[in-house]
Coordinates of N, CA, C and O in Angstrom, one line a residue:
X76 N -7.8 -3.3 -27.9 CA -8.4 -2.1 -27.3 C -8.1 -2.1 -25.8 O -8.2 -1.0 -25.3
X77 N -7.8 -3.4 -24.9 CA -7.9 -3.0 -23.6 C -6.2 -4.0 -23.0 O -5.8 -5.1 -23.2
X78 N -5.6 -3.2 -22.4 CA -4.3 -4.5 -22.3 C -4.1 -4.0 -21.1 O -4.7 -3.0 -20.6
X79 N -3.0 -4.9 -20.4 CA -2.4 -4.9 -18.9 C -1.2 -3.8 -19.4 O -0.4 -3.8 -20.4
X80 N -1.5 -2.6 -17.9 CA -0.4 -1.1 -18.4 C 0.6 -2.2 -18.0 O 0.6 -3.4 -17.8
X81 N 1.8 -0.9 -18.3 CA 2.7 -1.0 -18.1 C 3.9 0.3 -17.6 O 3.7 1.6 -17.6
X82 N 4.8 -0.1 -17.2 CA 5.8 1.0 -16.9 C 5.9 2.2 -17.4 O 5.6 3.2 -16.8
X83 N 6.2 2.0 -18.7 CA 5.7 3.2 -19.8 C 4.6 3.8 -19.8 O 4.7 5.0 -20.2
X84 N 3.2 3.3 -19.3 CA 1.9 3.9 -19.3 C 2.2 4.9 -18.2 O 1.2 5.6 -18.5
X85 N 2.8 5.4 -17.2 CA 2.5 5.3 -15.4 C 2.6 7.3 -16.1 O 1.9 8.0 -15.3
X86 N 3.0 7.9 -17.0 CA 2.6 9.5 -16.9 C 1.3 9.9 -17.6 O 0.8 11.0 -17.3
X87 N 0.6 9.0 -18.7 CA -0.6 8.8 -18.8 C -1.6 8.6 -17.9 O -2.7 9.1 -18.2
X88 N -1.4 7.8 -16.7 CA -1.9 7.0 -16.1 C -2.1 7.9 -15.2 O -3.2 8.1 -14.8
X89 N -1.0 8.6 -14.6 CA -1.3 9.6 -13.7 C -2.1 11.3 -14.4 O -2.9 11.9 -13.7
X90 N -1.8 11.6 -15.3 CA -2.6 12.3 -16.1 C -3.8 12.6 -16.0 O -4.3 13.6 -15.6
X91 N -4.5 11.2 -16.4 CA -6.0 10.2 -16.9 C -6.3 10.7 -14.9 O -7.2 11.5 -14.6
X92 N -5.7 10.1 -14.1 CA -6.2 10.2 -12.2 C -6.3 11.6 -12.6 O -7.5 11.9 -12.9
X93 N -5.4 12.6 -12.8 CA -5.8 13.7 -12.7 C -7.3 14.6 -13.2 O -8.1 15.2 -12.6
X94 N -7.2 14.2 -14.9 CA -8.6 14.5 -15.5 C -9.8 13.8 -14.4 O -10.7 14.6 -14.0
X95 N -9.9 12.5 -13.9 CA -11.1 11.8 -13.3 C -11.2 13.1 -12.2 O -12.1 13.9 -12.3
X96 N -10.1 13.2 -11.2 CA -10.2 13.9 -9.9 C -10.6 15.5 -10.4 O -11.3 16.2 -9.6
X97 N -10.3 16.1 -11.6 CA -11.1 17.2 -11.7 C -12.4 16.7 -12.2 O -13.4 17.3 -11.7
X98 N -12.5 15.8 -13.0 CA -14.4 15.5 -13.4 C -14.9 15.4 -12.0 O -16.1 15.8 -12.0
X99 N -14.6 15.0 -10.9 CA -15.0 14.2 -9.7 C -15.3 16.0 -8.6 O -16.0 16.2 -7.5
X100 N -14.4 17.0 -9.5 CA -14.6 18.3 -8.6 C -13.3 17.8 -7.3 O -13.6 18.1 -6.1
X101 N -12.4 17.3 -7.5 CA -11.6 17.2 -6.4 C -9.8 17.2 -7.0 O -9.3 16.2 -6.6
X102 N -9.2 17.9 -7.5 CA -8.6 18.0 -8.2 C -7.4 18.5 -7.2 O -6.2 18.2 -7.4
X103 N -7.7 19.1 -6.5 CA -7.1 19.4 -5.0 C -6.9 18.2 -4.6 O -5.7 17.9 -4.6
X104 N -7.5 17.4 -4.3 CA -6.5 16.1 -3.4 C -6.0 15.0 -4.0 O -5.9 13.9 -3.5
X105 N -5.6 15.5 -5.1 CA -4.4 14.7 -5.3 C -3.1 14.8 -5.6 O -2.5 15.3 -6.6
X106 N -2.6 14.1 -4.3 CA -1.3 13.9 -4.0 C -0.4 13.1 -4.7 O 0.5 13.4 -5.4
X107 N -1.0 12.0 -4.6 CA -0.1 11.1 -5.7 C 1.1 11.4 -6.3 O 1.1 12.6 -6.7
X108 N 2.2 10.8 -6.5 CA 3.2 11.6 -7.7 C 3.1 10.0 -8.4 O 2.8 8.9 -8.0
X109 N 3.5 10.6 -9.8 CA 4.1 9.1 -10.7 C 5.1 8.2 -10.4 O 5.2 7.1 -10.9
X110 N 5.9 8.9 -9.4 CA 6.1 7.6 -8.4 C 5.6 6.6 -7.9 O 5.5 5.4 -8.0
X111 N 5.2 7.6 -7.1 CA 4.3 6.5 -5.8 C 2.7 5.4 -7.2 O 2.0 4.4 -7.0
X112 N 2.7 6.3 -8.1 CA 2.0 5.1 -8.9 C 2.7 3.6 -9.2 O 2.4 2.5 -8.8
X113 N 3.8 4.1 -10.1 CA 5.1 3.5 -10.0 C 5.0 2.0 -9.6 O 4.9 0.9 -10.1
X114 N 5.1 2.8 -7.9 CA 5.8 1.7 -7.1 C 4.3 0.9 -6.9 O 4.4 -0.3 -6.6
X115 N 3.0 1.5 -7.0 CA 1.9 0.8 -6.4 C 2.1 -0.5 -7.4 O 2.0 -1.7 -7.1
X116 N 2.3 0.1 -8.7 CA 1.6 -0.8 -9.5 C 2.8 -1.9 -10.0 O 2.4 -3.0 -10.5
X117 N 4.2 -1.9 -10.0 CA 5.3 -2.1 -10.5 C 6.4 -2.4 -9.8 O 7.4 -3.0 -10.2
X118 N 6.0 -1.8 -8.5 CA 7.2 -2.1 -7.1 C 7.3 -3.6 -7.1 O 6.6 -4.2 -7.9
X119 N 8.3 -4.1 -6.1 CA 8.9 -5.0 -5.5 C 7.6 -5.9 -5.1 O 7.8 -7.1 -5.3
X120 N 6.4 -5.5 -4.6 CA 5.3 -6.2 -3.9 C 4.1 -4.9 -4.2 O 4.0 -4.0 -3.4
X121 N 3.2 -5.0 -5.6 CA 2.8 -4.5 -6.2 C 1.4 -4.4 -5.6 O 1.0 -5.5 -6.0
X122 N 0.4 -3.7 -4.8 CA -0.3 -3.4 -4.4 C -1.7 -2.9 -5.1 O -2.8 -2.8 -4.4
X123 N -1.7 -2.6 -6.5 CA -2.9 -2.6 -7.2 C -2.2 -2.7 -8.5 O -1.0 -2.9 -8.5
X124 N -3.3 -2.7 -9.7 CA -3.4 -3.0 -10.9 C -4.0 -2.1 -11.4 O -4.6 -1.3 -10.6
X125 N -3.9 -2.1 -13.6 CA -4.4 -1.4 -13.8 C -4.3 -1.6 -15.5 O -3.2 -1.9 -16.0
X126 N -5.3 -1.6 -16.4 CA -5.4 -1.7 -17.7 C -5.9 -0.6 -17.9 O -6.5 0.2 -17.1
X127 N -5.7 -0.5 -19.6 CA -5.3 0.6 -20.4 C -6.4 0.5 -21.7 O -6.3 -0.6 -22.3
X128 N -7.4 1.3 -22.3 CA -8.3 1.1 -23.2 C -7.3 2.0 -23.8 O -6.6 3.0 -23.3
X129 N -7.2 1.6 -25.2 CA -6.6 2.3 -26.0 C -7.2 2.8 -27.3 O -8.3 2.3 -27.4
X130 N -6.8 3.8 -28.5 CA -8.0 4.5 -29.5 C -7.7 3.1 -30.3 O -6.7 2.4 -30.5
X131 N -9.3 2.9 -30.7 CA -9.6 2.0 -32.0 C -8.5 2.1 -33.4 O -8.1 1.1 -34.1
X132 N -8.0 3.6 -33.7 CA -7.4 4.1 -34.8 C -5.7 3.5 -35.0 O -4.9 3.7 -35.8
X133 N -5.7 2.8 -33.9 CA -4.3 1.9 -34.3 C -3.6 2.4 -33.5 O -2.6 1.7 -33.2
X134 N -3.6 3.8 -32.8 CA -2.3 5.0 -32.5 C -1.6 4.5 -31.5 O -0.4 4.7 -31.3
X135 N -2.7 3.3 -30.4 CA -1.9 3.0 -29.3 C -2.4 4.4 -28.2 O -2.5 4.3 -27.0
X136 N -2.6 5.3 -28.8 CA -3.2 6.1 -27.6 C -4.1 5.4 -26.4 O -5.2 4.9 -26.6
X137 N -3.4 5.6 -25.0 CA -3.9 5.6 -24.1 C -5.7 6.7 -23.9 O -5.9 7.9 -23.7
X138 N -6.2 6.1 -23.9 CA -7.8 6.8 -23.9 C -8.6 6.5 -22.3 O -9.6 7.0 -22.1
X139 N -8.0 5.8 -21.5 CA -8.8 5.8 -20.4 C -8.2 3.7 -19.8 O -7.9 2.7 -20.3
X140 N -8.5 4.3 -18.2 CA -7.6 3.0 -17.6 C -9.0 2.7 -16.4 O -9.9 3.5 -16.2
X141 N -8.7 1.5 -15.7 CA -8.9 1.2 -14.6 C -8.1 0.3 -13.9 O -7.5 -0.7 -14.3
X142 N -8.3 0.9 -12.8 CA -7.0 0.1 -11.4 C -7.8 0.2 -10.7 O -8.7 1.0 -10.4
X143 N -7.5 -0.9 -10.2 CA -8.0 -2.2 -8.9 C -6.9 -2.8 -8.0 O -5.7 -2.7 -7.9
X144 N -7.8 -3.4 -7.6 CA -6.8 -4.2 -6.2 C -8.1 -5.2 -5.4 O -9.3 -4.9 -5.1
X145 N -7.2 -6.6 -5.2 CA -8.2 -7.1 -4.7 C -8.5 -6.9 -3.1 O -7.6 -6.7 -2.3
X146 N -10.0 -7.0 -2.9 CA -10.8 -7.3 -1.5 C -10.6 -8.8 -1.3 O -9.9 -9.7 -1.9
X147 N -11.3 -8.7 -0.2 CA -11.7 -10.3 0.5 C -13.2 -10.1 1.2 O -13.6 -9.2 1.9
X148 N -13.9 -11.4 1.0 CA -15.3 -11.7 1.8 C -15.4 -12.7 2.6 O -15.5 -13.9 2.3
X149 N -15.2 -12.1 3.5 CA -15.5 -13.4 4.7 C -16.9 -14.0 4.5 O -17.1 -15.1 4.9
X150 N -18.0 -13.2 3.9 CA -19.0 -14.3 3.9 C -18.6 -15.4 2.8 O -18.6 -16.6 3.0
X151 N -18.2 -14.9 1.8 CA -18.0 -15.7 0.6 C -16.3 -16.6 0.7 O -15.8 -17.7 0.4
X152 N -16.0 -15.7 1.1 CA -14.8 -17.1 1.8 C -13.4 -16.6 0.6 O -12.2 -16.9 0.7
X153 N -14.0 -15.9 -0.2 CA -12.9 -15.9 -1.7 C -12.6 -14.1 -2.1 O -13.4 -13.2 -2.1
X154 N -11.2 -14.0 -2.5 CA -11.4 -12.2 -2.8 C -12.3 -12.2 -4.3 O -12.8 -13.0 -5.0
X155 N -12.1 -10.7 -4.2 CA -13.3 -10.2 -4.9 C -11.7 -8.9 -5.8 O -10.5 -8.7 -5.7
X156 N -13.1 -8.1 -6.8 CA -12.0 -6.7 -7.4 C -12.3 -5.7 -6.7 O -13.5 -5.8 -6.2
X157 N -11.7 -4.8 -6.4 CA -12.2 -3.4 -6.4 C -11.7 -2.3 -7.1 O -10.6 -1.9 -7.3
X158 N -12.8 -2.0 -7.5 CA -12.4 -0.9 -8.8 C -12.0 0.7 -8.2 O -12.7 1.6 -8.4
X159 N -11.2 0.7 -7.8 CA -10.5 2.2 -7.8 C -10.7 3.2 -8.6 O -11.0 4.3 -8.1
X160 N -10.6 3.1 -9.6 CA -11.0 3.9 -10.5 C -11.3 3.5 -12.0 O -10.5 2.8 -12.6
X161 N -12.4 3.8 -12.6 CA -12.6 3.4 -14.2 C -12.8 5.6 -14.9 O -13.4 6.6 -14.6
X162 N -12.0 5.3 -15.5 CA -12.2 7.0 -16.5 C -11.8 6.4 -17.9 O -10.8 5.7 -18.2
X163 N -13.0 7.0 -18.8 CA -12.4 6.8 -20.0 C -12.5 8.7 -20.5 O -13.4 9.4 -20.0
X164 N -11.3 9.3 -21.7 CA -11.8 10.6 -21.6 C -12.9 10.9 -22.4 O -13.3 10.2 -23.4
X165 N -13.4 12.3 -21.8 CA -14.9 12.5 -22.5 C -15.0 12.3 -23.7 O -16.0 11.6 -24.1
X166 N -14.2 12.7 -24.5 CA -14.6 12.6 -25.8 C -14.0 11.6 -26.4 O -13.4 11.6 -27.5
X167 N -14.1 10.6 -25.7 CA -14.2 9.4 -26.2 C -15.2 8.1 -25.5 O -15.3 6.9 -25.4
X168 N -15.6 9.0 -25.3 CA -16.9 8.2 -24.5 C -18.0 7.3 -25.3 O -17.9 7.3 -26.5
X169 N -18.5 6.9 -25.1 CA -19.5 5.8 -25.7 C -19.1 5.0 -27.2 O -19.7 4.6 -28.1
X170 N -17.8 5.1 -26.9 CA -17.2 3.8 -27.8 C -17.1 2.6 -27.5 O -16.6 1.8 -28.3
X171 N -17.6 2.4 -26.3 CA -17.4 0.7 -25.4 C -16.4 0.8 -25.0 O -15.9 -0.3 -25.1
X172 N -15.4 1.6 -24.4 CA -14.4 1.7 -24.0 C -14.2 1.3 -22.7 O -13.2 0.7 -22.4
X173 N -15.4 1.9 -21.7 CA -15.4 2.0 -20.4 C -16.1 0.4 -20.3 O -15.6 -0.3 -19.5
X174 N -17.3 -0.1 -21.0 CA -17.7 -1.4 -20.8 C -16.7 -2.6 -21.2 O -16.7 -3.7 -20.7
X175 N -15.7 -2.1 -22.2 CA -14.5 -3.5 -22.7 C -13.7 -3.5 -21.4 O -13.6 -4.6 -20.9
X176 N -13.1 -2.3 -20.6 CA -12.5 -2.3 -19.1 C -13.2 -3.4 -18.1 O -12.6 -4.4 -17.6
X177 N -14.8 -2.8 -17.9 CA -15.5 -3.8 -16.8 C -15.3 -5.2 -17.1 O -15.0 -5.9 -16.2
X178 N -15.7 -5.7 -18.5 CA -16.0 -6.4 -19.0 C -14.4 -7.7 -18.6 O -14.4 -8.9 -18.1
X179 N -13.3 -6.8 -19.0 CA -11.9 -7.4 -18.6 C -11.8 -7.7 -17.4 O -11.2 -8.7 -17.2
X180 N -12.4 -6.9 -16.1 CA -12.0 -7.0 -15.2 C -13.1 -8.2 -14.7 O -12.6 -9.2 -14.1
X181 N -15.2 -8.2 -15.0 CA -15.1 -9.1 -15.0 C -14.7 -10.9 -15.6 O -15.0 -11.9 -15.0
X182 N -14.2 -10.7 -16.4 CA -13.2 -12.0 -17.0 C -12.4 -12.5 -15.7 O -12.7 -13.4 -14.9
X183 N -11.6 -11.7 -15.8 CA -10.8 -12.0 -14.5 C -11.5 -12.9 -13.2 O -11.3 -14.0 -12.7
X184 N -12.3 -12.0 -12.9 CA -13.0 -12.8 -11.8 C -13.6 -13.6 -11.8 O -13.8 -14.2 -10.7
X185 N -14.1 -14.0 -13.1 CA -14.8 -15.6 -13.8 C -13.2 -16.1 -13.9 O -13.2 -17.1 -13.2
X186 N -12.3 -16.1 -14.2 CA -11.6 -17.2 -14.6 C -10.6 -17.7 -13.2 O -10.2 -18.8 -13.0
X187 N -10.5 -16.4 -12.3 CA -10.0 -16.4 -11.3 C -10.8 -17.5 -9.9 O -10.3 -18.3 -9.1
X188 N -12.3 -16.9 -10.2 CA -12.7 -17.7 -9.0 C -13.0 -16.7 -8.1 O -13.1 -16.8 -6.9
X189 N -13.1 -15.6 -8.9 CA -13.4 -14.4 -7.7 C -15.0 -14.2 -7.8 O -15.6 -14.2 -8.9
X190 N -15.7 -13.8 -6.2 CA -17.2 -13.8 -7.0 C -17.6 -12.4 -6.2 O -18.5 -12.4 -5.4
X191 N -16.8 -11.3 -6.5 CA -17.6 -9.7 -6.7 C -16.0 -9.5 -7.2 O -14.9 -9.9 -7.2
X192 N -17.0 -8.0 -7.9 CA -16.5 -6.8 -8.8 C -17.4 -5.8 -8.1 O -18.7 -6.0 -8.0
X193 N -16.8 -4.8 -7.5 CA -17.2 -3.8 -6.8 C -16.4 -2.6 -6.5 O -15.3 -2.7 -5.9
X194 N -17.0 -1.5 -6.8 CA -16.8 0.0 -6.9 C -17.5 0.7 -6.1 O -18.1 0.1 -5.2
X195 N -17.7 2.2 -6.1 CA -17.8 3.3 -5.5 C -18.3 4.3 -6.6 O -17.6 4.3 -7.7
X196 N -19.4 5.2 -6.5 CA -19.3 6.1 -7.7 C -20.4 7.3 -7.0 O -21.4 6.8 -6.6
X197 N -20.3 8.8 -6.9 CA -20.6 9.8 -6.7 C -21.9 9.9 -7.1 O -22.2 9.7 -8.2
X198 N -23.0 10.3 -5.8 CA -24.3 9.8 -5.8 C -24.4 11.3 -6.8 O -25.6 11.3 -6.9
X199 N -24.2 12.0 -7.3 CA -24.4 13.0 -8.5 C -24.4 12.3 -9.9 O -25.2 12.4 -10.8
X200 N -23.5 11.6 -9.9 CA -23.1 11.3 -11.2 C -23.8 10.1 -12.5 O -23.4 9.2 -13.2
X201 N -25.4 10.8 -12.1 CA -25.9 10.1 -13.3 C -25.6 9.5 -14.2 O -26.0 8.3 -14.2
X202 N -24.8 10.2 -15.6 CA -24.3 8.9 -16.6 C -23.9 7.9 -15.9 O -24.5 6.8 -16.0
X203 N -22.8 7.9 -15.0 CA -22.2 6.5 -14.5 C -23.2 5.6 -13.9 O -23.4 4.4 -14.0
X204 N -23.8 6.6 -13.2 CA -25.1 5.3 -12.7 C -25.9 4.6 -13.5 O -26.1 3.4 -13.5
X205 N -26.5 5.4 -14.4 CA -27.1 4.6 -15.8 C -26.4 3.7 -16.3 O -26.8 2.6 -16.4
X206 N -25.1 4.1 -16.7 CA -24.0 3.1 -17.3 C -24.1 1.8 -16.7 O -24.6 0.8 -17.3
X207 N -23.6 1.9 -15.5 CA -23.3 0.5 -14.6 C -24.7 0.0 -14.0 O -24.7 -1.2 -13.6
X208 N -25.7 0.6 -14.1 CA -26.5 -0.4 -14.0 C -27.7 -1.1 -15.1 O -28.7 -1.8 -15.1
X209 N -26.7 -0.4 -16.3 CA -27.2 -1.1 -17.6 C -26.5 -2.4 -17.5 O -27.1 -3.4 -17.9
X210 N -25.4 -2.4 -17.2 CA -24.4 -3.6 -17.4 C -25.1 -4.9 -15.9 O -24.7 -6.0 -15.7
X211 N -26.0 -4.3 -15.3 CA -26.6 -5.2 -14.2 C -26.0 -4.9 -12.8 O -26.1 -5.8 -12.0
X212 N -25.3 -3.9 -12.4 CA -24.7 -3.2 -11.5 C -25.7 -2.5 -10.7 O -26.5 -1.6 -11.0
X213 N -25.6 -3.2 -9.2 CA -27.2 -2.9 -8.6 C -26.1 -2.1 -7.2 O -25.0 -2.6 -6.8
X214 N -26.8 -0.9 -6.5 CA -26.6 -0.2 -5.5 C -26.6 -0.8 -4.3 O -27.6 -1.4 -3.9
X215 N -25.5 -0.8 -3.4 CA -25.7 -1.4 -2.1 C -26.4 -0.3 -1.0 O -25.9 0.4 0.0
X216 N -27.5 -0.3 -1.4 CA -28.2 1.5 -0.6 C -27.9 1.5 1.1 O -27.7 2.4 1.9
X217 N -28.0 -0.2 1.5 CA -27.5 -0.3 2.9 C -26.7 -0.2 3.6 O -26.8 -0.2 4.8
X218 N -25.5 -0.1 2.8 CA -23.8 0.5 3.4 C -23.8 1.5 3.3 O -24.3 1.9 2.2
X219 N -23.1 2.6 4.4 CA -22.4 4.0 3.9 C -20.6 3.7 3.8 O -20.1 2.8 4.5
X220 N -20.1 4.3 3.1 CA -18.8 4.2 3.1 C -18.3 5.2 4.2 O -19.1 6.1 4.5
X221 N -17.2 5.1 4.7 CA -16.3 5.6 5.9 C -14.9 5.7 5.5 O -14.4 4.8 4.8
X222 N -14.4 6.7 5.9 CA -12.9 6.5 5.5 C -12.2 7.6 6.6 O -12.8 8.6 7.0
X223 N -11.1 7.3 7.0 CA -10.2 8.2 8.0 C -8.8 8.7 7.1 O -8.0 7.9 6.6
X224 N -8.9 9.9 6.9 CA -7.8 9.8 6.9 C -7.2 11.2 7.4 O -8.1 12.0 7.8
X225 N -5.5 11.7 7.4 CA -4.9 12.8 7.4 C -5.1 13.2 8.9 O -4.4 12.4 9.5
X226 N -5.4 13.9 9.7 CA -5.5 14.1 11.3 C -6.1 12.8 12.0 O -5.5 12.3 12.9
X227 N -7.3 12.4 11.7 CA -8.3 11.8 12.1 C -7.5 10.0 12.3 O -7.4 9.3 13.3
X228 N -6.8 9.8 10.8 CA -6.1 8.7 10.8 C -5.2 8.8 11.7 O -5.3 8.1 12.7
X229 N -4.0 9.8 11.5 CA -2.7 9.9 12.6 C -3.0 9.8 14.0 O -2.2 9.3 14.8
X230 N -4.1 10.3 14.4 CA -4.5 10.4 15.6 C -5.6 9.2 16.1 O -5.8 8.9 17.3
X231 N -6.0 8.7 15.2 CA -6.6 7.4 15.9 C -4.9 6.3 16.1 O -4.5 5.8 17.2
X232 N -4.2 6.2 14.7 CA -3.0 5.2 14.6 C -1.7 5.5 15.5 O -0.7 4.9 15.5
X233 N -2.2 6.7 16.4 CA -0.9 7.4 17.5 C 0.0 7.5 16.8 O 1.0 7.1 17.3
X234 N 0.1 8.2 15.5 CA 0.8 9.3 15.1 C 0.4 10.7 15.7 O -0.5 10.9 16.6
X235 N 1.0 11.8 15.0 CA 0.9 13.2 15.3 C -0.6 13.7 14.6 O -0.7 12.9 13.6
X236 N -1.8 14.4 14.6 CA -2.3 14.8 13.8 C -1.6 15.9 13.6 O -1.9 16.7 12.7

């Protein structure tokens, strides 16, 4: 039900980003091409990851992925996951599909030696919050997240905005 993508997965894969970024109401910003997945996930010096929940019915259908990439904690001394993205599609939802994903990725981190698994998820988006903090997934209410990018970035990094 859940395996490490592959080459072959990367127009699913990009698909599946697409469906999330319209669930997400942001369907506009994305740039991405199946390239540049490609190379993230597959290049020469591969920069994130990404597993594949597939239909129970044998088909091999791709049904929903999550891609990561590891952090680091300087309190904790050891990296950690970050979840980029988890989408399983709607109607295939509450099959365990989306909990066999976390569930793989925490494996990893138990066997790796990694001690966080940590994401991001749209302060609207009820089911997901219920979801993840059924599984024991507790809110960091004391960080805001920050991000630069497109003028703001070029122009702090002395590029052009």
């Amino acid at each position: 039900m859940i395996r490490i993508a592959t080459p072959d997965d990367i127009p699913v894969l990009h698909a599946l980003v697409r469906e999330l970024a319209a669930y997400e109401k942001a369907l506009d910003e994305v740039v991405a091409s199946e390239d540049q997945l490609a190379e993230a996930l597959f290049g020469d010096r591969p920069a994130a990851y990404a597993h594949v929940a597939t239909a129970d019915d044998g088909s091999g259908e791709v049904i929903g992925f999550a891609l990561w990439f590891l952090n680091f904690s300087t309190w904790r001394g050891v990296h950690g996951i970050y979840l980029e993205d988890l989408y399983v599609r709607p109607e295939r939802r509450g099959g365990g599909h989306g909990k066999a994903l976390l569930t793989e990725l925490a494996r990893i981190c138990v066997e790796r030696g990694y001690e966080r698994l940590e994401w991001s998820v749209l302060d609207w988006n009820a089911p997901s919050i219920a979801f993840y903090e059924s599984l024991g997934a507790r809110p960091q209410d004391e960080w805001t997240v920050y991000r630069l990018t497109d003028g703001a970035l070029a122009s702090l990094g002395g590029g052009t905005p």
